[in-house]
XYZ file of C-alpha atoms in Angstrom:
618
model
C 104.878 161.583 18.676
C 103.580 160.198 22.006
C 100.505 161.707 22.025
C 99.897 160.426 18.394
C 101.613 157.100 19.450
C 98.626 157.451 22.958
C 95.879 157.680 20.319
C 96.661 154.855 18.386
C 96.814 152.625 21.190
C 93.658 153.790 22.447
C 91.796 152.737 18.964
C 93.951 149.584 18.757
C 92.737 148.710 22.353
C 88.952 149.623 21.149
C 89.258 146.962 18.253
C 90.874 144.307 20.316
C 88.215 144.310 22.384
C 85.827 144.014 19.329
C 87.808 141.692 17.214
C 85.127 138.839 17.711
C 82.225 140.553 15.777
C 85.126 141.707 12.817
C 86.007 138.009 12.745
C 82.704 136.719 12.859
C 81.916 139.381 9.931
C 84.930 138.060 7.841
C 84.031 134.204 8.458
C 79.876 135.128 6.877
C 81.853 137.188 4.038
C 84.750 133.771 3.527
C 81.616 131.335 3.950
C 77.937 132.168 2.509
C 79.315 136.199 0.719
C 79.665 136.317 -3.132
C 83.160 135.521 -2.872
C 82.270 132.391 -0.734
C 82.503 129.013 -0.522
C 78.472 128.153 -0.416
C 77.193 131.941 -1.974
C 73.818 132.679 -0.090
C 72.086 135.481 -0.816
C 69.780 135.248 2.078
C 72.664 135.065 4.815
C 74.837 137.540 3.018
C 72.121 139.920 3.511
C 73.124 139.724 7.555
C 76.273 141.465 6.475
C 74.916 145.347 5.514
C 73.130 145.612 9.287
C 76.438 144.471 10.916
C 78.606 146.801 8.764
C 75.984 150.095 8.979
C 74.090 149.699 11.905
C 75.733 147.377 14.698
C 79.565 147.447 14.477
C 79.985 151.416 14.721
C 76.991 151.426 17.341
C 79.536 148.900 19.140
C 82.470 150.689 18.427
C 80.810 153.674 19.568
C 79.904 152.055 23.220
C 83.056 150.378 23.665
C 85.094 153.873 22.158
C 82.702 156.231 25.373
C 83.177 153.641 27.884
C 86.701 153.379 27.815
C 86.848 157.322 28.516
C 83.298 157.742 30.291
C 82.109 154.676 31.881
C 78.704 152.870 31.168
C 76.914 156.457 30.599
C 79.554 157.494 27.991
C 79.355 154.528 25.796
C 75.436 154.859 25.853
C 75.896 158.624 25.045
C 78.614 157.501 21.955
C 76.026 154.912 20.919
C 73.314 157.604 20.248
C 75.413 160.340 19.125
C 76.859 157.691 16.230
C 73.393 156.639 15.499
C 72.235 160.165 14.533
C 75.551 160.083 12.566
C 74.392 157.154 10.943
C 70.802 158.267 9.837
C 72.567 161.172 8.273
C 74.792 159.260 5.958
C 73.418 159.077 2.484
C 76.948 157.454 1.078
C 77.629 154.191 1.637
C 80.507 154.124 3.743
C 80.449 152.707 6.701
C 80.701 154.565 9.695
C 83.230 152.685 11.878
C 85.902 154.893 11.472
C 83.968 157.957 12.192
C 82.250 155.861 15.257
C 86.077 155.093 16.664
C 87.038 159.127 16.779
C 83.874 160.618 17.891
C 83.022 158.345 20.935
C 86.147 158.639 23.243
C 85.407 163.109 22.379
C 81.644 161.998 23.958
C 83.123 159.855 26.784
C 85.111 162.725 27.542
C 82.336 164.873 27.592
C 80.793 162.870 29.831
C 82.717 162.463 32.241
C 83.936 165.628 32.310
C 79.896 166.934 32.861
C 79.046 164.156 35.698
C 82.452 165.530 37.664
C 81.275 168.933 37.009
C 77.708 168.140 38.196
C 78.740 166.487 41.166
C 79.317 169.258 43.341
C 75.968 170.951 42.191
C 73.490 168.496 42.712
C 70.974 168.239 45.357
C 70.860 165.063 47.761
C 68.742 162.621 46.311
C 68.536 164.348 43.211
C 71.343 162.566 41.713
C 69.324 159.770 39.512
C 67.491 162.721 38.035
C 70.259 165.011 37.177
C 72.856 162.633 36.277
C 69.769 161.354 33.574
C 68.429 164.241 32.611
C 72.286 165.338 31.399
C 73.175 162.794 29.865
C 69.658 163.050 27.586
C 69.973 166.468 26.890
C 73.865 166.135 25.941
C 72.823 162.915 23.239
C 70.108 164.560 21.800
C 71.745 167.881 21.375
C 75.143 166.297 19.851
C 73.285 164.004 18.057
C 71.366 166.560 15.990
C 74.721 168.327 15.426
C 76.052 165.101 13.863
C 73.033 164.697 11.680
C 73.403 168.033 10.615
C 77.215 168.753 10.700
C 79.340 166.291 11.722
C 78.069 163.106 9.033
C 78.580 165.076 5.781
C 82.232 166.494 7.422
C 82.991 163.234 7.536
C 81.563 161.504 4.294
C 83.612 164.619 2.592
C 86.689 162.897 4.766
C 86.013 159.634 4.089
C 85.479 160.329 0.446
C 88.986 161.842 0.125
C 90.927 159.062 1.787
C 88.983 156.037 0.584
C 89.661 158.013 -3.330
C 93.580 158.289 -2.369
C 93.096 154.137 -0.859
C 91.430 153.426 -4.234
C 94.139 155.741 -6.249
C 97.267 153.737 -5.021
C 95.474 150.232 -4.733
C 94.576 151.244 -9.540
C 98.115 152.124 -9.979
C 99.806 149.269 -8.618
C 101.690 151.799 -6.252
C 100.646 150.202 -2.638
C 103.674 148.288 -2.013
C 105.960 151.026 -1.495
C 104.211 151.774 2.394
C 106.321 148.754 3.159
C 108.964 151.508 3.469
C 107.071 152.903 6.068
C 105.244 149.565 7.794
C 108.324 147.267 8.387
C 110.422 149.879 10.460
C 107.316 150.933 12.462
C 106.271 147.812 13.514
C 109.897 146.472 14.458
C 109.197 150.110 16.989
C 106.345 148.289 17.912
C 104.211 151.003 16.404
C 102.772 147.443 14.449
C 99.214 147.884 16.532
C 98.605 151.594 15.884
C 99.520 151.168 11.779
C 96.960 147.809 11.987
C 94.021 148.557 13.822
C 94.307 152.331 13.852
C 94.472 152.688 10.312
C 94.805 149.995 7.714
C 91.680 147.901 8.958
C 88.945 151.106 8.993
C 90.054 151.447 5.260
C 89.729 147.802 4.939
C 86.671 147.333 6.291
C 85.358 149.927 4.092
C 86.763 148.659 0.958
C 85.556 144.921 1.885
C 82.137 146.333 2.051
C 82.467 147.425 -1.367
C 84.318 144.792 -3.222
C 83.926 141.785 -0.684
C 87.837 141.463 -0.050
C 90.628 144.151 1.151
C 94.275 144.672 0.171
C 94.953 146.639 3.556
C 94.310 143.724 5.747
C 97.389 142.326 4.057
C 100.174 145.355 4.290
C 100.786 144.922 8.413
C 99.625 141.440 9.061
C 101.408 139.454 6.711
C 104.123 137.351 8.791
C 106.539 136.515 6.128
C 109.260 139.160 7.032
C 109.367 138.357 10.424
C 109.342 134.814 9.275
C 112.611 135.185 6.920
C 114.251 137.221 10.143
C 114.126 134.974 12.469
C 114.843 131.207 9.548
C 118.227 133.257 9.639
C 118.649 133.705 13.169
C 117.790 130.496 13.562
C 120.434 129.144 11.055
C 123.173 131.262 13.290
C 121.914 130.662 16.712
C 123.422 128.187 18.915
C 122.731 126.341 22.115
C 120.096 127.308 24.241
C 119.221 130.721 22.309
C 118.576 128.524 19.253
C 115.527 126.890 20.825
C 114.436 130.231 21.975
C 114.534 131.512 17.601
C 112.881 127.732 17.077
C 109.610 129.148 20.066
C 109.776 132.251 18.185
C 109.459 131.303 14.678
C 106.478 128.862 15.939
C 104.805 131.580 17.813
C 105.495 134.127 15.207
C 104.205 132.225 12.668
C 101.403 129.792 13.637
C 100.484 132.160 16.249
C 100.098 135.573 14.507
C 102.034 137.489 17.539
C 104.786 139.234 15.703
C 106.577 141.111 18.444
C 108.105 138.147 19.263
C 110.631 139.176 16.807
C 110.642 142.830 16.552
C 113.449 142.037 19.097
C 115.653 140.266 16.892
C 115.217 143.365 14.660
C 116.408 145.589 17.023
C 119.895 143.329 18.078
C 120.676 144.064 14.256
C 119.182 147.270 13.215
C 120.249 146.679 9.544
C 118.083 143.668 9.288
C 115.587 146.003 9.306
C 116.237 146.818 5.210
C 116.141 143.186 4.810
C 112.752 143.541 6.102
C 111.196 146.274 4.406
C 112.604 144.897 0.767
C 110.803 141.508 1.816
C 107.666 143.561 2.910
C 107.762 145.516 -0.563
C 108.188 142.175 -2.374
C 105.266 140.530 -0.770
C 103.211 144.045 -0.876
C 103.971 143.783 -4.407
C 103.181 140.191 -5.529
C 99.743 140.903 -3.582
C 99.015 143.717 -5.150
C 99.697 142.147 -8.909
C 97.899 139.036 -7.830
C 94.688 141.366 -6.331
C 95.220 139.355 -3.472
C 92.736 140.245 -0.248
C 91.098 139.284 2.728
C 87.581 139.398 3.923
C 88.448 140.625 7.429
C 91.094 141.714 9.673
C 93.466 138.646 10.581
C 94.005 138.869 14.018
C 96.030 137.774 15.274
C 98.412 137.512 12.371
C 98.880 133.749 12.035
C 99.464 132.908 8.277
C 96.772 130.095 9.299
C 93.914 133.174 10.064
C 95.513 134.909 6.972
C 94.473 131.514 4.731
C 91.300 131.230 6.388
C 90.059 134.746 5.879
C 91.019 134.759 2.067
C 87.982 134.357 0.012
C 87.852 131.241 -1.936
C 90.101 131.106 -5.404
C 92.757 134.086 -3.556
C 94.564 131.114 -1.103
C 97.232 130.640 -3.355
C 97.713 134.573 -4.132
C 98.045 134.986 -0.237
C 100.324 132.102 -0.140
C 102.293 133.778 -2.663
C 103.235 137.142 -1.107
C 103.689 135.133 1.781
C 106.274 133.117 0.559
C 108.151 135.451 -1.654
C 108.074 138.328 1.212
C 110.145 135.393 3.542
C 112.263 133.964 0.764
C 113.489 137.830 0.297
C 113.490 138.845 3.591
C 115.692 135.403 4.715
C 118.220 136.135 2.441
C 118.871 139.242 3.351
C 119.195 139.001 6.840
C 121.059 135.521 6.324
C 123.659 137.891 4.665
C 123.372 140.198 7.609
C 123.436 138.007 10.069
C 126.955 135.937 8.691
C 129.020 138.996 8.399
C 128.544 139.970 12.239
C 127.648 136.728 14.015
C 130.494 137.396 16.075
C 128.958 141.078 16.884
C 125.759 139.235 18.047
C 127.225 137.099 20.159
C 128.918 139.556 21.620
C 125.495 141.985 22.204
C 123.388 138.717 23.635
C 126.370 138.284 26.035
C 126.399 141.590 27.117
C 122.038 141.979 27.421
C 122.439 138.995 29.267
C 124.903 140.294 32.000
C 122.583 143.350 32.452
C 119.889 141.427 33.160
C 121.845 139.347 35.903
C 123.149 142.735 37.489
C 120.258 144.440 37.269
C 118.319 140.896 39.268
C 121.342 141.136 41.426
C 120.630 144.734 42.561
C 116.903 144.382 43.213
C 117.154 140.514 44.599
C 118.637 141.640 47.988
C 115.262 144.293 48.576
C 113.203 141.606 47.343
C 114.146 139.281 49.873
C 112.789 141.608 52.747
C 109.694 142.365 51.079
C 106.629 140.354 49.890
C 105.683 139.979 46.245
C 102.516 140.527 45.835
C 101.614 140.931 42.159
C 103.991 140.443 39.224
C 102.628 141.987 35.806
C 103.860 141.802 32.072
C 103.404 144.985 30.274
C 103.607 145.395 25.980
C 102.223 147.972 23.619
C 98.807 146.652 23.362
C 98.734 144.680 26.439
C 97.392 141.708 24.763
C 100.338 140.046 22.418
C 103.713 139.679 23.650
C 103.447 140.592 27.502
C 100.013 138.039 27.445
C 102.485 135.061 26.444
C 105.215 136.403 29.270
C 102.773 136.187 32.088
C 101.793 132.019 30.423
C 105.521 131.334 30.455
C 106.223 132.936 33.673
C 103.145 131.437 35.376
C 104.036 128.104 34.137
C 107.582 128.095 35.856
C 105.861 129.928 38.951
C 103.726 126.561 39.462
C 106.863 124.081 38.844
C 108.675 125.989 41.341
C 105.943 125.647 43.784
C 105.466 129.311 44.323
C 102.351 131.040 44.306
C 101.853 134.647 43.070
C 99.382 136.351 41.158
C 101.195 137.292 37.658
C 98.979 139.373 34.661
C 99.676 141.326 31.632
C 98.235 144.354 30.606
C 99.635 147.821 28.578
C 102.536 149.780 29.695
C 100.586 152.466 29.997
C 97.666 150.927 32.199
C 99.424 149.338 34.692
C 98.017 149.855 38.238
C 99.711 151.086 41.339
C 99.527 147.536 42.912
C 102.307 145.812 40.742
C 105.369 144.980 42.783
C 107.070 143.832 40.032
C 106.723 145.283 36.425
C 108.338 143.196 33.383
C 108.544 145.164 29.766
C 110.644 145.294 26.527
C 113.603 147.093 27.001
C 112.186 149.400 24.450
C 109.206 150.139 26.674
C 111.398 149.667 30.456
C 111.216 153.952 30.536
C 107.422 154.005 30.049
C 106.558 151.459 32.575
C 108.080 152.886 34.851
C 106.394 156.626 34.294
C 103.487 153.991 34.281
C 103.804 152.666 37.657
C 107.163 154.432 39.287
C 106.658 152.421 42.824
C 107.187 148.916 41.286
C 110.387 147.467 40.569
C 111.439 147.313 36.707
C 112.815 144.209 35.226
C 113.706 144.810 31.116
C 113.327 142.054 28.891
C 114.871 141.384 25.344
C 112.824 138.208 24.447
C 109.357 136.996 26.169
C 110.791 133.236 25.291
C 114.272 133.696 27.086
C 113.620 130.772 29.078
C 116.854 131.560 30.529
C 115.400 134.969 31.813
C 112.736 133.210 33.970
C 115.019 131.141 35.669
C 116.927 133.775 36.321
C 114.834 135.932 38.064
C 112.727 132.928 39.711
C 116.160 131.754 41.075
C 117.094 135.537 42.113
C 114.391 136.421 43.988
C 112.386 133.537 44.857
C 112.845 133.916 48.514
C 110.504 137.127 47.987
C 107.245 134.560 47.321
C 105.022 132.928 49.221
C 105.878 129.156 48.329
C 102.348 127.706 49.613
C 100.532 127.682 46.930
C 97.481 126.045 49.032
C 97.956 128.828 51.625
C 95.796 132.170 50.482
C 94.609 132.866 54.340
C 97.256 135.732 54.206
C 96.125 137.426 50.882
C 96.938 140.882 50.757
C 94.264 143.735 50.219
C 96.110 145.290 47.710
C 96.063 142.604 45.154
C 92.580 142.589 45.190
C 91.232 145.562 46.893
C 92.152 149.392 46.052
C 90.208 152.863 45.753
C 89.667 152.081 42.041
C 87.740 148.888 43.618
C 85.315 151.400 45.278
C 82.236 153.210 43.941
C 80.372 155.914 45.458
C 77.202 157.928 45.343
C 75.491 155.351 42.859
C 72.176 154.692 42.251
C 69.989 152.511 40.113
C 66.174 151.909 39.671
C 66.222 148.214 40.546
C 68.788 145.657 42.089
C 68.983 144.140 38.779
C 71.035 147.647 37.391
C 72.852 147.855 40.583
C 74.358 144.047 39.915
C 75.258 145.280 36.411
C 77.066 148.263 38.044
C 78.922 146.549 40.171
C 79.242 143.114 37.571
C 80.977 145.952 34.665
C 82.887 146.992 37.434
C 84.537 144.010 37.969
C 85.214 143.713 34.427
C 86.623 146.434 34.040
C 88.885 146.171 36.855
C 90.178 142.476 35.016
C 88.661 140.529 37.225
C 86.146 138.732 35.458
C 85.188 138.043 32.061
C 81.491 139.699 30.334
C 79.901 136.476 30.560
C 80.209 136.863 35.053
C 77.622 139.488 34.668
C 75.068 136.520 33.768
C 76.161 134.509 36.567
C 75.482 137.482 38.685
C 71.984 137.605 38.052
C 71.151 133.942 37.987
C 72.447 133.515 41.666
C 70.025 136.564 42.302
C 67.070 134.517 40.732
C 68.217 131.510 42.921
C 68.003 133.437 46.245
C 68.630 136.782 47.462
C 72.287 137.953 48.329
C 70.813 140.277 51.096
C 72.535 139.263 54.270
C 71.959 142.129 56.513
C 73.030 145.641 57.974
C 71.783 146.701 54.679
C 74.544 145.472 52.935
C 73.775 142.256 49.390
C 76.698 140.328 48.745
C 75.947 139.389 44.852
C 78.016 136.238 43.177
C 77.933 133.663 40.625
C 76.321 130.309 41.012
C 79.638 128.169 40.992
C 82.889 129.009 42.699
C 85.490 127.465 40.051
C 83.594 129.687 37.274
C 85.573 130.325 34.262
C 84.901 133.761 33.725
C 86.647 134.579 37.286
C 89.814 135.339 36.240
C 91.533 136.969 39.406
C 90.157 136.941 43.054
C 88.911 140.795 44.066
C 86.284 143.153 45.662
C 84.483 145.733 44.949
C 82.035 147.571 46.843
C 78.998 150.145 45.134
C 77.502 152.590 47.694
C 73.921 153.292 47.013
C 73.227 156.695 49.414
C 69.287 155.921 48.395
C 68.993 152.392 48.926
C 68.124 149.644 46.700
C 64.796 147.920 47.114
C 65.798 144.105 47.251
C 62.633 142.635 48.098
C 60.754 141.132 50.864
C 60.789 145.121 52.376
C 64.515 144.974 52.468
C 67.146 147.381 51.505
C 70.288 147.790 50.444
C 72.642 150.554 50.445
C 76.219 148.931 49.984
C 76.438 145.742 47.660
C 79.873 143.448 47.732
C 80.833 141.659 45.173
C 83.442 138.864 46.328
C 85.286 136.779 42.991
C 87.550 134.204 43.467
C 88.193 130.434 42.914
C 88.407 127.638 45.458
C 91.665 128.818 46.785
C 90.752 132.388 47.264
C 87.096 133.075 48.037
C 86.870 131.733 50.870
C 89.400 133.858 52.829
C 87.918 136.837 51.237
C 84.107 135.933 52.078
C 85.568 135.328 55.989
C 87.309 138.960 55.484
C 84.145 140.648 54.345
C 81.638 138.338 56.682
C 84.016 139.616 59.781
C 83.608 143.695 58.444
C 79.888 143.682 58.044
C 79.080 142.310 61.538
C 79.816 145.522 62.945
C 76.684 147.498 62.133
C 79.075 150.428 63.428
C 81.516 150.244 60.413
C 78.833 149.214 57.856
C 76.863 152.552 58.628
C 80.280 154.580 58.316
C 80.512 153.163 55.257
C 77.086 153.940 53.789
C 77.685 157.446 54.839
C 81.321 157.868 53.769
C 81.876 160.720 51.449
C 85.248 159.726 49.631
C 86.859 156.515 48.412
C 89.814 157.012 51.109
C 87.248 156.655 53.870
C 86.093 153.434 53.048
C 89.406 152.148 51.797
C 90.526 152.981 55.398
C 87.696 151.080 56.615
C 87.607 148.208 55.201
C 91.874 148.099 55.493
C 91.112 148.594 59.135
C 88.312 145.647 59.638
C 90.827 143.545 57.811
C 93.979 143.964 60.311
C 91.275 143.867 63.044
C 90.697 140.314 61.574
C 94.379 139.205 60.980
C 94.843 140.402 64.694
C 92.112 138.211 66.263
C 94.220 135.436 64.087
């Protein structure tokens, strides 16, 4: 189960990422497709490149990345294209894209770490290329050969069962298996591991899809939380009210999955309401264009083609009305039950802030991160909220959300679902573990601002004593690299950055403009590439990371450089961290160590060791 439930996550993660282009697909399909409100053949005809040729190509680069870097997503890319020049069917090959390129990335990676301790100095740009050729070419034939009609023989079967139980009427009944999973919070592996690669394909066929309708559709959740609302009382009532607005208007269900899970029976409630909607959609041949995400009923409206609104609207409506009344019935035979639980969840939480307030005290907070299933729902809105009170308290901390199971080893403080407290902490077992029933229990954040608030720095114009590990570790450092010109070395070191969170895709372009501007070369053999304007909005933490290039870079004007530094941060930040860095390369003596440093620990202790030089001279 939790390697099935690892998987899932993995390919929801890969479509979040892409859930732009899906959009942008379903908003050509809802405006100039067939189905349309202004038909036009000559746009529509966009539609069949994005859907054959450049959404699996993407998913197949984003799917080898995420295992094997840059090089694994190009290999995934080519592999999926040879899979794509052997399809004579016309399905689309997004599904197949999504499970072959993390097996490539693998593959990869696996060969670059196993060709690492083989290759000759200064042989590495060869090798490493040379590889990675041979590996696309030779799995790409395979897929041409093999692999594509394996998988149109797949695809065939399931999209035949898809079309079987869409014919007979018979899709509602997955309700029975949708409405319990999700309320596990299982809700983004059913979506965007498996319901939206069978809608895509049927959309491409009839222009609209039933299956972007089974897990997004908000009006059980909506109906569970009208009759929590209806029972609630005092503050907890406005917390239902936050709920049912954020539920609703803004698509993020797990906001309620809690609720769910304080009254386990509410969960049939649920599922009858999700059969009752599955059915009225199914009998009105109700569909969507695209994937709604995230699953506001307003994305759900605006990605039904025109004349299917008010079929929407209908299972909608008729999956809350059911679902309300159930729980509503629940709900008023144990109200006193609830009351009782919410009491009780709440004095947990105040022991368990208790216990870990006194340690805090002692110990700076450095880092403060909100982990969920997906990493991009629930925990996203936690680390707003929590932000938000940070600032009115006049504290300042650096506070992020990401998935339980990618937090990093510098979080001091990790916040989860109780349901997901035991796999945050396998995730990061050095950080402290606070569990959460509700990311709107206002009440929660006071608490724990109030408990351990003596643990922050309250200077929020202060950042002269930023610590290295919120923005510096060994995952910030990159070794043995090379690159033909200094404009691939500042897109190694820009996608490094991204990947570590720290900036958004568009900081790669600022990158390279500054470099048009004027040369980052400063010296000692050591380029300091950044953007063009401190307060950029792409930055979105303050970090380093440093690319060694054993070979040199030529970077003009007869210079070269052989360690490049990227330095992000906004007004507040950057500037201590420029001083930092400025103060490390001076000594020619520590630069060259670093150039010729052999592991990541070397030049972590390094650069740790210029820096407490620095904050000694203070």
């Amino acid at each position: 189960m939790k390697l099935l439930d690892r998987i899932g996550r993995f390919f929801s993660t890969m479509v979040f990422q892409n859930v732009a282009c899906l959009v942008a697909l379903g908003m050509l399909r809802v405006l100039f497709g067939p189905l349309g409100w202004w038909p036009q053949q000559g746009i529509h005809q966009l539609i069949d490149p994005l859907t054959i040729y450049f959404i699996p190509l993407l998913f197949a680069y984003t799917g080898g990345r995420m295992m094997g870097g840059h090089r694994g997503g190009v290999v995934s890319a080519f592999v999926v294209l040879g899979m794509i020049a052997g399809n004579t069917s016309s399905y689309s090959m997004i599904l197949p894209a999504m499970l072959v390129s993390p097996v490539m990335g693998y593959i990869i990676k696996k060969v670059d770490k196993w060709l690492e301790a083989w290759i000759p100095l200064g042989l590495e740009l060869l090798c490493y290329t040379v590889a990675a050729g041979a590996i696309s070419i030779a799995f790409a034939l395979v897929a041409f050969y093999e692999i594509t009609p394996l998988f149109v023989h797949m695809m065939s079967f399931i999209a035949a069962g898809a079309e079987q139980l869409v014919a007979s009427g018979y899709l509602w009944p997955l309700a029975i298996i949708i409405e319990p999973a999700k309320v596990l919070f299982f809700n983004n592996v059913i979506n965007h591991g498996i319901l939206e690669p069978l809608g895509i394909n049927q959309a491409r066929e009839l222009g609209k899809s039933i299956f972007f309708l089974l897990e997004t559709n908000p009006g059980p959740g909506l109906g569970l939380l009208l009759a929590y609302y209806l029972h609630a009382k005092g503050m907890e009532k406005g917390n239902v009210r936050s709920s049912l607005i954020i539920h609703v208007l803004g698509g993020i269900h797990e906001v309620y999955f809690p609720y769910a899970i304080l009254k386990p029976v509410t969960i049939i409630p649920l599922i009858i309401g999700g059969v009752a909607g599955d059915f009225v959609f199914a009998y009105l041949n109700a569909g969507l264009v695209a994937t709604p995400s995230p699953g506001s009923i307003m994305v759900l409206m605006f990605m039904a083609p025109k004349g299917m609104h008010m079929a929407v609207l209908a299972g909608f409506l008729v999956s809350a009305f059911i679902s309300f009344l159930g729980c509503y019935l629940v709900i008023s035979k144990s109200s006193s039950k609830i009351s009782n639980h919410t009491q009780s969840v709440r004095e947990v939480v105040e022991l368990q802030m208790a216990a870990d307030g006194n340690t805090m005290m002692n110990k700076r907070i450095n880092k403060i991160v909100f982990a969920c299933d997906a990493g991009m729902g629930s925990s996203a809105m936690g680390a707003a909220l929590l932000r938000k009170k940070l600032k009115e308290s006049g504290l300042f901390i650096e506070v992020t959300n990401c998935s339980v199971d990618e937090l990093s080893s510098d979080a001091d403080i990790v916040i989860s679902h109780t349901h997901l407290t035991e796999r945050a902490k396998l995730s990061a077992p050095s950080a402290r573990h606070f569990s959460i029933t509700s990311f709107l229990d206002k009440q929660f954040y006071e608490d724990f601002i109030s408990k351990i608030g003596s643990g922050f720095e309250r200077n929020s114009e202060d950042t002269s004593r930023i610590t290295e590990s919120t923005v510096f570790t060994m995952d910030h450092i990159l070794l043995q690299m090379s690159a033909k010109h200094k404009e691939e070395a500042i897109e190694q070191i820009g996608e490094a950055l991204i990947r570590l969170s720290h900036t958004e895709p568009m900081f790669i372009q600022e990158l390279h403009q500054r470099e048009k501007m004027l040369s980052t070369y400063i010296g000692n053999g050591v380029a300091i590439p950044h953007g063009v304007n401190v307060d950029s909005k792409y930055i979105r933490k303050p970090g380093i990371v440093i690319t060694q290039y054993p070979n040199g870079i030529d970077y003009g004007n007869g210079k070269t450089a052989y360690l490049l530094i990227a330095v992000v941060g906004h007004h507040q930040e950057k500037p201590e961290l420029i001083s930092r860095i400025a103060y490390m390369i001076e000594s020619k003596q520590t630069v060259d160590q670093m150039i010729k440093a052999t592991s990541k620990k070397e030049v972590y202790e390094l650069v740790c060791k210029s820096f407490k030089a620095m904050d000694g001279k203070r």
